[in-house]
Amino acid sequence: MGDLHGRTVESRAGVAAFLAGVWLIAAPPVLHFGASLHAFRPYWVSMGLAVVIMLLGMVRAMAPLDVPFIRHLTIVLAVWLVVVALLRTDGGLAIVWLNQLVVAGVVALSAGVALLVSMRR
């Protein structure tokens, strides 16, 4: 039964990471109404990280316990996302950067909880 619980927690954490990646890609156009290429220049690193987080989230959701190192990689990517948000020098709106910090926190928290649940087994 513990294995089923671990798979469920890991799968839900993967879904949360996938949805967070989708929101990170959708956030700049939604929160910042400039649609030019110049308007998206400050967010290209964040969007790239969001795509990687989405891919890892899909793997975690479909094969929850088969690739255990992905949890650690997801936490590292979330921390990297926080660093990118804190080192914002390219301009960009503060609301988008704040959103990025919150979403990175959610991704790191969900991966951390999944890691703690797997360590308890």
PDB file of C-alpha atoms in Angstrom:
ATOM      1  CA  MET A   1       0.000   0.000   0.000  1.00  0.00           C
ATOM      2  CA  GLY A   2       2.922   2.363   0.692  1.00  0.00           C
ATOM      3  CA  ASP A   3       4.106   1.922  -2.878  1.00  0.00           C
ATOM      4  CA  LEU A   4       0.702   3.006  -4.164  1.00  0.00           C
ATOM      5  CA  HIS A   5       0.789   6.057  -1.893  1.00  0.00           C
ATOM      6  CA  GLY A   6       4.293   6.951  -3.095  1.00  0.00           C
ATOM      7  CA  ARG A   7       3.267   6.624  -6.729  1.00  0.00           C
ATOM      8  CA  THR A   8       0.211   8.794  -6.142  1.00  0.00           C
ATOM      9  CA  VAL A   9       2.205  11.550  -4.420  1.00  0.00           C
ATOM     10  CA  GLU A  10       4.916  11.478  -7.089  1.00  0.00           C
ATOM     11  CA  SER A  11       2.357  11.489  -9.902  1.00  0.00           C
ATOM     12  CA  ARG A  12       0.513  14.446  -8.398  1.00  0.00           C
ATOM     13  CA  ALA A  13       3.788  16.315  -7.950  1.00  0.00           C
ATOM     14  CA  GLY A  14       4.541  15.658 -11.629  1.00  0.00           C
ATOM     15  CA  VAL A  15       1.155  17.004 -12.676  1.00  0.00           C
ATOM     16  CA  ALA A  16       1.713  20.087 -10.497  1.00  0.00           C
ATOM     17  CA  ALA A  17       5.119  20.645 -12.127  1.00  0.00           C
ATOM     18  CA  PHE A  18       3.606  20.249 -15.608  1.00  0.00           C
ATOM     19  CA  LEU A  19       0.831  22.744 -14.880  1.00  0.00           C
ATOM     20  CA  ALA A  20       3.341  25.150 -13.342  1.00  0.00           C
ATOM     21  CA  GLY A  21       5.415  24.948 -16.529  1.00  0.00           C
ATOM     22  CA  VAL A  22       2.349  25.666 -18.638  1.00  0.00           C
ATOM     23  CA  TRP A  23       1.549  28.696 -16.478  1.00  0.00           C
ATOM     24  CA  LEU A  24       5.149  29.944 -16.676  1.00  0.00           C
ATOM     25  CA  ILE A  25       4.890  29.956 -20.459  1.00  0.00           C
ATOM     26  CA  ALA A  26       1.447  31.568 -20.419  1.00  0.00           C
ATOM     27  CA  ALA A  27       2.236  34.164 -17.727  1.00  0.00           C
ATOM     28  CA  PRO A  28       4.219  36.762 -19.734  1.00  0.00           C
ATOM     29  CA  PRO A  29       1.534  37.171 -22.419  1.00  0.00           C
ATOM     30  CA  VAL A  30      -1.235  37.105 -19.817  1.00  0.00           C
ATOM     31  CA  LEU A  31       0.402  39.448 -17.307  1.00  0.00           C
ATOM     32  CA  HIS A  32       2.291  41.615 -19.794  1.00  0.00           C
ATOM     33  CA  PHE A  33       0.248  42.811 -22.723  1.00  0.00           C
ATOM     34  CA  GLY A  34       3.155  43.680 -25.027  1.00  0.00           C
ATOM     35  CA  ALA A  35       3.263  41.077 -27.781  1.00  0.00           C
ATOM     36  CA  SER A  36       6.413  42.128 -29.561  1.00  0.00           C
ATOM     37  CA  LEU A  37       9.591  40.062 -29.644  1.00  0.00           C
ATOM     38  CA  HIS A  38      11.315  42.759 -27.594  1.00  0.00           C
ATOM     39  CA  ALA A  39       8.698  42.350 -24.844  1.00  0.00           C
ATOM     40  CA  PHE A  40       9.522  38.631 -24.470  1.00  0.00           C
ATOM     41  CA  ARG A  41      13.303  39.038 -24.408  1.00  0.00           C
ATOM     42  CA  PRO A  42      13.541  39.167 -20.561  1.00  0.00           C
ATOM     43  CA  TYR A  43      11.570  35.920 -20.245  1.00  0.00           C
ATOM     44  CA  TRP A  44      13.273  33.572 -22.725  1.00  0.00           C
ATOM     45  CA  VAL A  45      15.351  31.805 -20.042  1.00  0.00           C
ATOM     46  CA  SER A  46      12.265  31.359 -17.869  1.00  0.00           C
ATOM     47  CA  MET A  47      10.304  29.949 -20.782  1.00  0.00           C
ATOM     48  CA  GLY A  48      13.110  27.510 -21.597  1.00  0.00           C
ATOM     49  CA  LEU A  49      13.177  26.342 -17.984  1.00  0.00           C
ATOM     50  CA  ALA A  50       9.395  26.043 -18.074  1.00  0.00           C
ATOM     51  CA  VAL A  51       9.572  23.686 -21.065  1.00  0.00           C
ATOM     52  CA  VAL A  52      12.106  21.478 -19.263  1.00  0.00           C
ATOM     53  CA  ILE A  53       9.989  21.510 -16.079  1.00  0.00           C
ATOM     54  CA  MET A  54       6.945  20.531 -18.152  1.00  0.00           C
ATOM     55  CA  LEU A  55       8.788  17.605 -19.752  1.00  0.00           C
ATOM     56  CA  LEU A  56      10.070  16.374 -16.401  1.00  0.00           C
ATOM     57  CA  GLY A  57       6.593  16.791 -14.930  1.00  0.00           C
ATOM     58  CA  MET A  58       5.129  14.616 -17.676  1.00  0.00           C
ATOM     59  CA  VAL A  59       7.700  11.894 -17.008  1.00  0.00           C
ATOM     60  CA  ARG A  60       7.050  12.103 -13.267  1.00  0.00           C
ATOM     61  CA  ALA A  61       3.290  11.898 -13.814  1.00  0.00           C
ATOM     62  CA  MET A  62       3.427   8.911 -16.180  1.00  0.00           C
ATOM     63  CA  ALA A  63       6.234   6.894 -14.565  1.00  0.00           C
ATOM     64  CA  PRO A  64       6.273   8.148 -10.981  1.00  0.00           C
ATOM     65  CA  LEU A  65       8.860   5.904  -9.345  1.00  0.00           C
ATOM     66  CA  ASP A  66      10.781   4.629 -12.363  1.00  0.00           C
ATOM     67  CA  VAL A  67      13.171   7.584 -12.601  1.00  0.00           C
ATOM     68  CA  PRO A  68      13.809   8.743  -9.027  1.00  0.00           C
ATOM     69  CA  PHE A  69      16.550  11.291  -9.804  1.00  0.00           C
ATOM     70  CA  ILE A  70      14.036  13.507 -11.622  1.00  0.00           C
ATOM     71  CA  ARG A  71      12.787  14.783  -8.252  1.00  0.00           C
ATOM     72  CA  HIS A  72      16.234  16.187  -7.495  1.00  0.00           C
ATOM     73  CA  LEU A  73      16.541  17.617 -10.996  1.00  0.00           C
ATOM     74  CA  THR A  74      13.152  19.319 -10.653  1.00  0.00           C
ATOM     75  CA  ILE A  75      14.218  20.923  -7.364  1.00  0.00           C
ATOM     76  CA  VAL A  76      17.449  22.147  -8.999  1.00  0.00           C
ATOM     77  CA  LEU A  77      15.487  23.642 -11.910  1.00  0.00           C
ATOM     78  CA  ALA A  78      13.099  25.375  -9.501  1.00  0.00           C
ATOM     79  CA  VAL A  79      16.045  26.877  -7.610  1.00  0.00           C
ATOM     80  CA  TRP A  80      17.572  27.950 -10.931  1.00  0.00           C
ATOM     81  CA  LEU A  81      14.247  29.608 -11.795  1.00  0.00           C
ATOM     82  CA  VAL A  82      14.361  31.530  -8.511  1.00  0.00           C
ATOM     83  CA  VAL A  83      17.919  32.672  -9.269  1.00  0.00           C
ATOM     84  CA  VAL A  84      16.885  33.823 -12.750  1.00  0.00           C
ATOM     85  CA  ALA A  85      13.985  35.769 -11.239  1.00  0.00           C
ATOM     86  CA  LEU A  86      16.165  37.388  -8.577  1.00  0.00           C
ATOM     87  CA  LEU A  87      18.838  38.404 -11.092  1.00  0.00           C
ATOM     88  CA  ARG A  88      16.396  40.209 -13.356  1.00  0.00           C
ATOM     89  CA  THR A  89      18.366  42.887 -15.153  1.00  0.00           C
ATOM     90  CA  ASP A  90      16.702  42.817 -18.570  1.00  0.00           C
ATOM     91  CA  GLY A  91      13.704  44.882 -17.568  1.00  0.00           C
ATOM     92  CA  GLY A  92      10.386  43.135 -17.642  1.00  0.00           C
ATOM     93  CA  LEU A  93       7.434  43.567 -15.350  1.00  0.00           C
ATOM     94  CA  ALA A  94       7.776  42.950 -11.643  1.00  0.00           C
ATOM     95  CA  ILE A  95       4.472  41.023 -11.546  1.00  0.00           C
ATOM     96  CA  VAL A  96       5.835  38.460 -14.004  1.00  0.00           C
ATOM     97  CA  TRP A  97       9.014  38.033 -11.949  1.00  0.00           C
ATOM     98  CA  LEU A  98       6.974  37.708  -8.736  1.00  0.00           C
ATOM     99  CA  ASN A  99       4.813  35.102 -10.452  1.00  0.00           C
ATOM    100  CA  GLN A 100       7.979  33.275 -11.470  1.00  0.00           C
ATOM    101  CA  LEU A 101       9.184  33.220  -7.850  1.00  0.00           C
ATOM    102  CA  VAL A 102       5.855  31.875  -6.595  1.00  0.00           C
ATOM    103  CA  VAL A 103       5.633  29.198  -9.287  1.00  0.00           C
ATOM    104  CA  ALA A 104       9.243  28.132  -8.672  1.00  0.00           C
ATOM    105  CA  GLY A 105       8.391  27.816  -4.993  1.00  0.00           C
ATOM    106  CA  VAL A 106       5.378  25.635  -5.798  1.00  0.00           C
ATOM    107  CA  VAL A 107       7.460  23.398  -8.080  1.00  0.00           C
ATOM    108  CA  ALA A 108      10.225  23.046  -5.489  1.00  0.00           C
ATOM    109  CA  LEU A 109       7.717  22.414  -2.709  1.00  0.00           C
ATOM    110  CA  SER A 110       5.846  19.714  -4.632  1.00  0.00           C
ATOM    111  CA  ALA A 111       9.092  17.975  -5.605  1.00  0.00           C
ATOM    112  CA  GLY A 112      10.386  18.298  -2.039  1.00  0.00           C
ATOM    113  CA  VAL A 113       7.229  16.766  -0.567  1.00  0.00           C
ATOM    114  CA  ALA A 114       7.449  13.892  -3.045  1.00  0.00           C
ATOM    115  CA  LEU A 115      11.103  13.414  -2.075  1.00  0.00           C
ATOM    116  CA  LEU A 116      10.245  13.379   1.634  1.00  0.00           C
ATOM    117  CA  VAL A 117       7.420  10.877   1.104  1.00  0.00           C
ATOM    118  CA  SER A 118       9.741   8.598  -0.850  1.00  0.00           C
ATOM    119  CA  MET A 119      12.406   8.844   1.866  1.00  0.00           C
ATOM    120  CA  ARG A 120       9.886   7.826   4.558  1.00  0.00           C
ATOM    121  CA  ARG A 121       9.261   4.498   2.815  1.00  0.00           C
TER     122      ARG A 121
END
